[in-house]
Amino acid sequence: DQQVKQNSPSLSVQEGRISILNCDYTNSMFDYFLWYKKYPAEGPTFLISISSIKDKNEDGRFTVFLNKSAKHLSLHIVPSQPGDSAVYFCAASSGNTGKLIFGQGTTLQVKP
Amino acid sequence: GAVVSQHPSRVICKSGTSVKIECRSLDFQATTMFWYRQFPKKSLMLMATSNEGSKATYEQGVEKDKFLINHASLTLSTLTVTSAHPEDSSFYICSARGWQTNEKLFFGSGTQLSVL
C-alpha cells in the first residue's frame, strides 16, 4: 500500500521555465511534508518542507503547495536551472515520529 | 546543515558473508537514527528506527536477525547485513536527527551493497 505517490516518474523542462512536481498521499494523519533532492549514489538532501497547518511555503526558487482536501502537494521550481536536474522525492510523516514515508521519486531534467 | 557520514560508500561481498555499514553524526548528537534501503528506480523504504541505547524498532517485513542494528552511542549507528545474499544487494541510507538539528533529519551519502 503506497501511502505517498509520485505518479510521474520523469519530467523534462526547458531552462528558465517552471518545473512542477506532484505528490499525492492517502494517510490523513500525515501532518508534515518534505521534499528531498537526490543525485545518483548520494543520500537525499533536504529541500523544503510544509506543515499541514499551512498551504504554501516558499524558499527562493522553490515553493511547496499543500491541498489537504485533495491530499495533494506540489513543488514548484522557478526558474528551473540545469543544476536542478536530479530525482525529487516527496515524503510525509505524522506525529513528529521522524519516520518518513517516501514517494517513488520523479526524475527532473532541465535542458539548457 | 548537520553532517551525517556513512561508510563505506560501496561494498562488494561474497554470498554468505556479513557486511557492516557505519553511520556517524559528525557535529550533533543523534538521539534517533533511521535506516532505509532503496532498490533501483524505487522509493526509499524505511527498514528500522533506532534510538540511542535501546533496541531498534523494525518495520513490518524486515528481518531483525538479518539486519542487525546497533546504536550504542549518540554519534554512531551500525547496520550489519548478516549472511548476505544477492537479493540483499541494494542502496542503504541512514538518517539521523537530534535536538541540535531541531529534529530535522539529515541523511548519509548511502552505501551501495553488491552481493555476488
PDB file of C-alpha atoms in Angstrom:
ATOM      1  CA  ASP A   1       0.000   0.000   0.000  1.00  0.00           C
ATOM      2  CA  GLN A   2       1.730   3.121  -1.269  1.00  0.00           C
ATOM      3  CA  GLN A   3       0.797   5.917   1.111  1.00  0.00           C
ATOM      4  CA  VAL A   4       2.793   8.529  -0.764  1.00  0.00           C
ATOM      5  CA  LYS A   5       2.671   8.508  -4.531  1.00  0.00           C
ATOM      6  CA  GLN A   6       4.515  10.381  -7.212  1.00  0.00           C
ATOM      7  CA  ASN A   7       2.767   9.324 -10.354  1.00  0.00           C
ATOM      8  CA  SER A   8       5.138  10.966 -12.799  1.00  0.00           C
ATOM      9  CA  PRO A   9       8.422   9.056 -12.965  1.00  0.00           C
ATOM     10  CA  SER A  10      10.066  11.755 -15.043  1.00  0.00           C
ATOM     11  CA  LEU A  11       9.720  15.366 -16.111  1.00  0.00           C
ATOM     12  CA  SER A  12      11.642  17.384 -18.652  1.00  0.00           C
ATOM     13  CA  VAL A  13      11.554  21.173 -18.794  1.00  0.00           C
ATOM     14  CA  GLN A  14      13.466  23.929 -20.510  1.00  0.00           C
ATOM     15  CA  GLU A  15      15.878  26.074 -18.559  1.00  0.00           C
ATOM     16  CA  GLY A  16      14.144  29.180 -17.227  1.00  0.00           C
ATOM     17  CA  ARG A  17      10.697  27.620 -17.260  1.00  0.00           C
ATOM     18  CA  ILE A  18       8.709  26.392 -14.295  1.00  0.00           C
ATOM     19  CA  SER A  19       9.031  22.801 -13.053  1.00  0.00           C
ATOM     20  CA  ILE A  20       6.037  21.380 -11.224  1.00  0.00           C
ATOM     21  CA  LEU A  21       6.440  18.118  -9.373  1.00  0.00           C
ATOM     22  CA  ASN A  22       3.373  16.468  -7.905  1.00  0.00           C
ATOM     23  CA  CYS A  23       2.762  14.184  -4.964  1.00  0.00           C
ATOM     24  CA  ASP A  24      -0.381  12.550  -3.594  1.00  0.00           C
ATOM     25  CA  TYR A  25      -0.917  10.873  -0.254  1.00  0.00           C
ATOM     26  CA  THR A  26      -3.591   8.712   1.274  1.00  0.00           C
ATOM     27  CA  ASN A  27      -2.995   8.905   5.019  1.00  0.00           C
ATOM     28  CA  SER A  28      -4.925  11.802   6.558  1.00  0.00           C
ATOM     29  CA  MET A  29      -2.759  11.524   9.703  1.00  0.00           C
ATOM     30  CA  PHE A  30       0.255  12.946   7.894  1.00  0.00           C
ATOM     31  CA  ASP A  31       0.959  16.379   9.261  1.00  0.00           C
ATOM     32  CA  TYR A  32       4.359  17.248   7.843  1.00  0.00           C
ATOM     33  CA  PHE A  33       5.588  17.021   4.298  1.00  0.00           C
ATOM     34  CA  LEU A  34       9.045  17.368   2.852  1.00  0.00           C
ATOM     35  CA  TRP A  35      10.774  17.432  -0.491  1.00  0.00           C
ATOM     36  CA  TYR A  36      14.218  15.960  -0.970  1.00  0.00           C
ATOM     37  CA  LYS A  37      16.576  16.145  -3.902  1.00  0.00           C
ATOM     38  CA  LYS A  38      18.812  13.222  -4.702  1.00  0.00           C
ATOM     39  CA  TYR A  39      21.738  12.745  -7.058  1.00  0.00           C
ATOM     40  CA  PRO A  40      22.839   9.234  -8.110  1.00  0.00           C
ATOM     41  CA  ALA A  41      24.781   7.292  -5.439  1.00  0.00           C
ATOM     42  CA  GLU A  42      24.253  10.066  -2.915  1.00  0.00           C
ATOM     43  CA  GLY A  43      21.919  10.474   0.013  1.00  0.00           C
ATOM     44  CA  PRO A  44      18.885  12.750  -0.288  1.00  0.00           C
ATOM     45  CA  THR A  45      19.307  16.375   0.662  1.00  0.00           C
ATOM     46  CA  PHE A  46      16.517  18.342   2.244  1.00  0.00           C
ATOM     47  CA  LEU A  47      14.936  20.956   0.024  1.00  0.00           C
ATOM     48  CA  ILE A  48      11.797  22.390   1.578  1.00  0.00           C
ATOM     49  CA  SER A  49       9.010  21.353   3.922  1.00  0.00           C
ATOM     50  CA  ILE A  50       5.497  22.315   4.876  1.00  0.00           C
ATOM     51  CA  SER A  51       3.355  21.733   7.904  1.00  0.00           C
ATOM     52  CA  SER A  52      -0.254  20.684   7.493  1.00  0.00           C
ATOM     53  CA  ILE A  53      -1.391  23.940   9.078  1.00  0.00           C
ATOM     54  CA  LYS A  54      -0.103  25.832   6.056  1.00  0.00           C
ATOM     55  CA  ASP A  55      -0.974  25.664   2.396  1.00  0.00           C
ATOM     56  CA  LYS A  56       2.127  27.279   0.979  1.00  0.00           C
ATOM     57  CA  ASN A  57       5.780  27.636   1.839  1.00  0.00           C
ATOM     58  CA  GLU A  58       8.311  29.484  -0.238  1.00  0.00           C
ATOM     59  CA  ASP A  59      12.106  29.431  -0.191  1.00  0.00           C
ATOM     60  CA  GLY A  60      13.840  31.218  -3.020  1.00  0.00           C
ATOM     61  CA  ARG A  61      13.079  29.465  -6.278  1.00  0.00           C
ATOM     62  CA  PHE A  62      11.241  26.654  -4.509  1.00  0.00           C
ATOM     63  CA  THR A  63       7.616  26.763  -3.417  1.00  0.00           C
ATOM     64  CA  VAL A  64       5.606  23.919  -1.975  1.00  0.00           C
ATOM     65  CA  PHE A  65       1.821  23.948  -2.106  1.00  0.00           C
ATOM     66  CA  LEU A  66      -0.375  21.736   0.042  1.00  0.00           C
ATOM     67  CA  ASN A  67      -4.006  20.934  -0.694  1.00  0.00           C
ATOM     68  CA  LYS A  68      -5.224  18.948   2.283  1.00  0.00           C
ATOM     69  CA  SER A  69      -8.708  18.317   0.957  1.00  0.00           C
ATOM     70  CA  ALA A  70      -7.238  16.747  -2.163  1.00  0.00           C
ATOM     71  CA  LYS A  71      -4.355  15.143  -0.234  1.00  0.00           C
ATOM     72  CA  HIS A  72      -2.018  16.622  -2.781  1.00  0.00           C
ATOM     73  CA  LEU A  73       1.156  18.611  -2.675  1.00  0.00           C
ATOM     74  CA  SER A  74       3.330  20.059  -5.351  1.00  0.00           C
ATOM     75  CA  LEU A  75       6.800  21.530  -5.651  1.00  0.00           C
ATOM     76  CA  HIS A  76       7.303  24.460  -7.989  1.00  0.00           C
ATOM     77  CA  ILE A  77      10.768  25.426  -9.146  1.00  0.00           C
ATOM     78  CA  VAL A  78      11.005  28.700 -10.989  1.00  0.00           C
ATOM     79  CA  PRO A  79      13.075  29.478 -12.883  1.00  0.00           C
ATOM     80  CA  SER A  80      14.409  25.982 -13.472  1.00  0.00           C
ATOM     81  CA  GLN A  81      18.160  25.586 -13.883  1.00  0.00           C
ATOM     82  CA  PRO A  82      20.210  22.710 -15.345  1.00  0.00           C
ATOM     83  CA  GLY A  83      21.683  22.117 -11.868  1.00  0.00           C
ATOM     84  CA  ASP A  84      18.188  21.272 -10.663  1.00  0.00           C
ATOM     85  CA  SER A  85      18.331  18.049 -12.665  1.00  0.00           C
ATOM     86  CA  ALA A  86      18.011  15.265 -10.103  1.00  0.00           C
ATOM     87  CA  VAL A  87      15.500  12.867  -8.577  1.00  0.00           C
ATOM     88  CA  TYR A  88      12.973  14.576  -6.334  1.00  0.00           C
ATOM     89  CA  PHE A  89      11.263  12.676  -3.551  1.00  0.00           C
ATOM     90  CA  CYS A  90       8.324  13.851  -1.555  1.00  0.00           C
ATOM     91  CA  ALA A  91       7.998  12.444   1.936  1.00  0.00           C
ATOM     92  CA  ALA A  92       5.442  12.588   4.693  1.00  0.00           C
ATOM     93  CA  SER A  93       5.399  11.982   8.403  1.00  0.00           C
ATOM     94  CA  SER A  94       2.942  12.121  11.269  1.00  0.00           C
ATOM     95  CA  GLY A  95       3.163  12.966  14.938  1.00  0.00           C
ATOM     96  CA  ASN A  96       6.812  14.094  14.874  1.00  0.00           C
ATOM     97  CA  THR A  97       7.971  10.484  14.893  1.00  0.00           C
ATOM     98  CA  GLY A  98      10.699  11.301  12.418  1.00  0.00           C
ATOM     99  CA  LYS A  99       9.670   8.304  10.331  1.00  0.00           C
ATOM    100  CA  LEU A 100       9.360   9.383   6.753  1.00  0.00           C
ATOM    101  CA  ILE A 101       7.286   7.672   4.108  1.00  0.00           C
ATOM    102  CA  PHE A 102       8.716   8.432   0.694  1.00  0.00           C
ATOM    103  CA  GLY A 103       7.160   8.585  -2.720  1.00  0.00           C
ATOM    104  CA  GLN A 104       8.756   6.783  -5.644  1.00  0.00           C
ATOM    105  CA  GLY A 105      10.562   9.857  -6.870  1.00  0.00           C
ATOM    106  CA  THR A 106      10.386  11.959 -10.036  1.00  0.00           C
ATOM    107  CA  THR A 107      13.427  12.447 -12.212  1.00  0.00           C
ATOM    108  CA  LEU A 108      13.644  16.043 -13.330  1.00  0.00           C
ATOM    109  CA  GLN A 109      15.728  17.000 -16.323  1.00  0.00           C
ATOM    110  CA  VAL A 110      16.243  20.663 -17.026  1.00  0.00           C
ATOM    111  CA  LYS A 111      17.521  21.236 -20.531  1.00  0.00           C
ATOM    112  CA  PRO A 112      19.780  24.200 -21.293  1.00  0.00           C
TER     113      PRO A 112
ATOM    114  CA  GLY B   1      23.377  21.855   7.832  1.00  0.00           C
ATOM    115  CA  ALA B   2      24.377  18.986  10.071  1.00  0.00           C
ATOM    116  CA  VAL B   3      26.693  16.313   8.711  1.00  0.00           C
ATOM    117  CA  VAL B   4      25.997  12.591   8.656  1.00  0.00           C
ATOM    118  CA  SER B   5      28.851  10.410   7.475  1.00  0.00           C
ATOM    119  CA  GLN B   6      28.182   6.930   6.140  1.00  0.00           C
ATOM    120  CA  HIS B   7      30.818   4.317   5.350  1.00  0.00           C
ATOM    121  CA  PRO B   8      31.625   2.506   3.213  1.00  0.00           C
ATOM    122  CA  SER B   9      30.124   4.152   0.157  1.00  0.00           C
ATOM    123  CA  ARG B  10      30.391   0.976  -1.847  1.00  0.00           C
ATOM    124  CA  VAL B  11      30.984  -2.641  -0.886  1.00  0.00           C
ATOM    125  CA  ILE B  12      31.095  -5.862  -2.835  1.00  0.00           C
ATOM    126  CA  CYS B  13      30.979  -9.100  -0.922  1.00  0.00           C
ATOM    127  CA  LYS B  14      30.527 -12.798  -1.438  1.00  0.00           C
ATOM    128  CA  SER B  15      27.279 -14.513  -0.674  1.00  0.00           C
ATOM    129  CA  GLY B  16      27.180 -15.761   2.926  1.00  0.00           C
ATOM    130  CA  THR B  17      29.446 -13.106   4.373  1.00  0.00           C
ATOM    131  CA  SER B  18      28.412 -10.284   6.696  1.00  0.00           C
ATOM    132  CA  VAL B  19      28.784  -6.599   5.951  1.00  0.00           C
ATOM    133  CA  LYS B  20      28.792  -3.740   8.421  1.00  0.00           C
ATOM    134  CA  ILE B  21      27.742  -0.214   7.469  1.00  0.00           C
ATOM    135  CA  GLU B  22      28.502   2.704   9.758  1.00  0.00           C
ATOM    136  CA  CYS B  23      26.550   5.899  10.166  1.00  0.00           C
ATOM    137  CA  ARG B  24      28.038   8.742  12.173  1.00  0.00           C
ATOM    138  CA  SER B  25      26.687  12.144  13.100  1.00  0.00           C
ATOM    139  CA  LEU B  26      29.732  14.392  12.979  1.00  0.00           C
ATOM    140  CA  ASP B  27      28.532  17.604  14.557  1.00  0.00           C
ATOM    141  CA  PHE B  28      25.463  16.729  16.572  1.00  0.00           C
ATOM    142  CA  GLN B  29      24.162  14.093  18.921  1.00  0.00           C
ATOM    143  CA  ALA B  30      21.832  11.762  17.098  1.00  0.00           C
ATOM    144  CA  THR B  31      19.206  10.576  19.510  1.00  0.00           C
ATOM    145  CA  THR B  32      17.406   8.798  16.692  1.00  0.00           C
ATOM    146  CA  MET B  33      18.735   7.178  13.559  1.00  0.00           C
ATOM    147  CA  PHE B  34      16.809   5.624  10.715  1.00  0.00           C
ATOM    148  CA  TRP B  35      17.924   3.065   8.173  1.00  0.00           C
ATOM    149  CA  TYR B  36      16.444   2.969   4.680  1.00  0.00           C
ATOM    150  CA  ARG B  37      17.069   0.875   1.621  1.00  0.00           C
ATOM    151  CA  GLN B  38      16.386   1.701  -1.959  1.00  0.00           C
ATOM    152  CA  PHE B  39      16.034  -0.605  -4.913  1.00  0.00           C
ATOM    153  CA  PRO B  40      16.764   0.778  -8.392  1.00  0.00           C
ATOM    154  CA  LYS B  41      14.092   3.198  -9.543  1.00  0.00           C
ATOM    155  CA  LYS B  42      12.129   2.613  -6.346  1.00  0.00           C
ATOM    156  CA  SER B  43      11.420   4.728  -3.310  1.00  0.00           C
ATOM    157  CA  LEU B  44      13.376   4.794  -0.095  1.00  0.00           C
ATOM    158  CA  MET B  45      11.875   2.196   2.217  1.00  0.00           C
ATOM    159  CA  LEU B  46      12.250   2.581   5.952  1.00  0.00           C
ATOM    160  CA  MET B  47      13.805  -0.520   7.481  1.00  0.00           C
ATOM    161  CA  ALA B  48      14.150   0.387  11.129  1.00  0.00           C
ATOM    162  CA  THR B  49      14.301   3.149  13.695  1.00  0.00           C
ATOM    163  CA  SER B  50      16.949   3.131  16.391  1.00  0.00           C
ATOM    164  CA  ASN B  51      17.117   5.235  19.494  1.00  0.00           C
ATOM    165  CA  GLU B  52      20.403   5.554  21.291  1.00  0.00           C
ATOM    166  CA  GLY B  53      20.806   2.924  23.972  1.00  0.00           C
ATOM    167  CA  SER B  54      17.741   0.891  23.109  1.00  0.00           C
ATOM    168  CA  LYS B  55      16.772  -1.836  20.692  1.00  0.00           C
ATOM    169  CA  ALA B  56      15.856  -0.902  17.170  1.00  0.00           C
ATOM    170  CA  THR B  57      12.256  -0.957  16.011  1.00  0.00           C
ATOM    171  CA  TYR B  58      11.910  -2.772  12.718  1.00  0.00           C
ATOM    172  CA  GLU B  59       9.305  -2.139  10.063  1.00  0.00           C
ATOM    173  CA  GLN B  60       6.997  -4.926   9.038  1.00  0.00           C
ATOM    174  CA  GLY B  61       8.667  -7.424   6.772  1.00  0.00           C
ATOM    175  CA  VAL B  62      12.226  -6.544   7.775  1.00  0.00           C
ATOM    176  CA  GLU B  63      14.116  -9.443   9.373  1.00  0.00           C
ATOM    177  CA  LYS B  64      15.742  -8.207  12.552  1.00  0.00           C
ATOM    178  CA  ASP B  65      18.076 -11.187  12.717  1.00  0.00           C
ATOM    179  CA  LYS B  66      19.330 -10.482   9.241  1.00  0.00           C
ATOM    180  CA  PHE B  67      19.694  -6.727   9.561  1.00  0.00           C
ATOM    181  CA  LEU B  68      21.340  -6.104  12.907  1.00  0.00           C
ATOM    182  CA  ILE B  69      21.219  -2.517  14.060  1.00  0.00           C
ATOM    183  CA  ASN B  70      23.278  -1.132  16.892  1.00  0.00           C
ATOM    184  CA  HIS B  71      23.028   2.423  18.198  1.00  0.00           C
ATOM    185  CA  ALA B  72      25.394   2.299  21.119  1.00  0.00           C
ATOM    186  CA  SER B  73      26.374   5.939  21.201  1.00  0.00           C
ATOM    187  CA  LEU B  74      24.885   9.300  20.324  1.00  0.00           C
ATOM    188  CA  THR B  75      27.073   9.622  17.260  1.00  0.00           C
ATOM    189  CA  LEU B  76      27.214   6.124  15.804  1.00  0.00           C
ATOM    190  CA  SER B  77      24.776   3.560  14.499  1.00  0.00           C
ATOM    191  CA  THR B  78      25.721   0.441  12.575  1.00  0.00           C
ATOM    192  CA  LEU B  79      23.770  -1.806  10.263  1.00  0.00           C
ATOM    193  CA  THR B  80      25.130  -5.313   9.781  1.00  0.00           C
ATOM    194  CA  VAL B  81      23.758  -7.384   6.941  1.00  0.00           C
ATOM    195  CA  THR B  82      24.346 -10.935   8.103  1.00  0.00           C
ATOM    196  CA  SER B  83      24.828 -13.852   5.747  1.00  0.00           C
ATOM    197  CA  ALA B  84      24.280 -11.599   2.783  1.00  0.00           C
ATOM    198  CA  HIS B  85      22.596 -12.932  -0.331  1.00  0.00           C
ATOM    199  CA  PRO B  86      22.304 -11.407  -3.813  1.00  0.00           C
ATOM    200  CA  GLU B  87      18.765 -10.236  -3.051  1.00  0.00           C
ATOM    201  CA  ASP B  88      20.225  -8.052  -0.295  1.00  0.00           C
ATOM    202  CA  SER B  89      22.031  -6.034  -2.943  1.00  0.00           C
ATOM    203  CA  SER B  90      20.656  -2.536  -2.613  1.00  0.00           C
ATOM    204  CA  PHE B  91      21.424   1.063  -1.729  1.00  0.00           C
ATOM    205  CA  TYR B  92      21.300   1.562   2.046  1.00  0.00           C
ATOM    206  CA  ILE B  93      20.952   5.022   3.536  1.00  0.00           C
ATOM    207  CA  CYS B  94      20.952   6.185   7.117  1.00  0.00           C
ATOM    208  CA  SER B  95      19.492   9.359   8.511  1.00  0.00           C
ATOM    209  CA  ALA B  96      19.805  10.959  11.890  1.00  0.00           C
ATOM    210  CA  ARG B  97      18.251  13.656  13.977  1.00  0.00           C
ATOM    211  CA  GLY B  98      18.682  15.177  17.393  1.00  0.00           C
ATOM    212  CA  TRP B  99      17.711  18.187  19.429  1.00  0.00           C
ATOM    213  CA  GLN B 100      20.627  20.107  17.910  1.00  0.00           C
ATOM    214  CA  THR B 101      19.117  19.661  14.454  1.00  0.00           C
ATOM    215  CA  ASN B 102      15.754  20.865  15.695  1.00  0.00           C
ATOM    216  CA  GLU B 103      14.606  17.319  14.997  1.00  0.00           C
ATOM    217  CA  LYS B 104      15.254  17.750  11.283  1.00  0.00           C
ATOM    218  CA  LEU B 105      16.543  14.681   9.535  1.00  0.00           C
ATOM    219  CA  PHE B 106      19.913  14.624   7.823  1.00  0.00           C
ATOM    220  CA  PHE B 107      20.948  11.811   5.547  1.00  0.00           C
ATOM    221  CA  GLY B 108      24.183   9.988   4.977  1.00  0.00           C
ATOM    222  CA  SER B 109      25.534   9.593   1.461  1.00  0.00           C
ATOM    223  CA  GLY B 110      24.478   5.969   1.249  1.00  0.00           C
ATOM    224  CA  THR B 111      26.145   2.592   0.757  1.00  0.00           C
ATOM    225  CA  GLN B 112      25.797   0.582  -2.422  1.00  0.00           C
ATOM    226  CA  LEU B 113      25.942  -3.096  -1.454  1.00  0.00           C
ATOM    227  CA  SER B 114      26.518  -5.695  -4.128  1.00  0.00           C
ATOM    228  CA  VAL B 115      26.414  -9.341  -3.088  1.00  0.00           C
ATOM    229  CA  LEU B 116      27.923 -11.763  -5.575  1.00  0.00           C
TER     230      LEU B 116
END
